[in-house]
Amino acid sequence: MKVDITNVKKIDTAAIQMLIAAKRECQECGKSLSFMTSEEVDRVLLLMGIQL
């Protein structure tokens, strides 16, 4: 499954935690989950050292 969040311009740690939890839950069920992100979100994830 691919989730498009390219229109997201701001993201906080709660939202990032939710994305990580959703990806982890999918992996535990043998499913794949990926995200199409905006440059702004990519920048925040990079600063936090997180790779979705």
Coordinates of N, CA, C and O in Angstrom, one line a residue, residues 3-9 11 19 34-43 45 52:
V3 N 0.8 5.4 0.6 CA 0.1 6.6 1.1 C 0.7 7.9 0.6 O 1.9 8.1 0.7
D4 N -0.1 8.7 -0.1 CA 0.4 10.0 -0.6 C 0.2 11.1 0.4 O -1.0 11.5 0.6
I5 N 1.3 11.6 0.9 CA 1.2 12.7 1.8 C 2.0 13.9 1.2 O 2.6 14.7 2.0
T6 N 2.1 14.0 -0.1 CA 2.9 15.0 -0.8 C 2.3 16.4 -0.5 O 3.0 17.4 -0.7
N7 N 1.0 16.5 -0.2 CA 0.4 17.8 0.1 C 0.7 18.3 1.5 O 0.3 19.4 1.9
V8 N 1.3 17.4 2.3 CA 1.5 17.8 3.7 C 2.8 18.7 3.8 O 3.8 18.4 3.3
K9 N 2.6 19.9 4.3 CA 3.7 20.9 4.4 C 4.3 21.0 5.8 O 5.4 21.4 5.9
I11 N 4.6 18.8 9.7 CA 4.3 17.6 10.4 C 4.9 17.6 11.8 O 6.0 18.2 11.9
L19 N 2.7 7.5 11.7 CA 3.2 6.9 10.4 C 4.1 5.7 10.7 O 4.0 4.6 10.1
S34 N 4.2 2.2 2.3 CA 5.2 3.2 1.9 C 4.5 4.5 1.8 O 3.3 4.6 1.7
F35 N 5.3 5.6 1.9 CA 4.8 6.9 1.8 C 5.4 7.8 0.7 O 6.6 7.7 0.6
M36 N 4.6 8.5 0.0 CA 5.1 9.5 -0.9 C 5.0 10.8 -0.1 O 3.9 11.2 0.3
T37 N 6.2 11.4 0.1 CA 6.2 12.6 1.0 C 6.6 13.9 0.2 O 7.2 13.8 -0.9
S38 N 6.4 15.0 0.8 CA 6.7 16.3 0.3 C 8.2 16.6 0.7 O 8.7 16.0 1.6
E39 N 8.8 17.6 0.1 CA 10.1 18.0 0.4 C 10.2 18.5 1.9 O 11.1 18.2 2.6
E40 N 9.1 19.2 2.3 CA 9.1 19.7 3.7 C 9.1 18.5 4.7 O 9.8 18.6 5.7
V41 N 8.3 17.5 4.5 CA 8.3 16.3 5.3 C 9.6 15.6 5.3 O 10.1 15.2 6.3
D42 N 10.1 15.4 4.1 CA 11.4 14.8 4.0 C 12.5 15.5 4.8 O 13.3 14.9 5.4
R43 N 12.5 16.8 4.8 CA 13.5 17.6 5.5 C 13.3 17.4 7.0 O 14.3 17.2 7.7
L45 N 12.0 14.7 8.5 CA 12.4 13.3 8.8 C 13.9 13.2 8.7 O 14.5 12.5 9.6
L52 N 11.3 6.5 6.5 CA 10.0 5.8 6.4 C 10.2 4.9 5.2 O 9.7 4.3 4.6

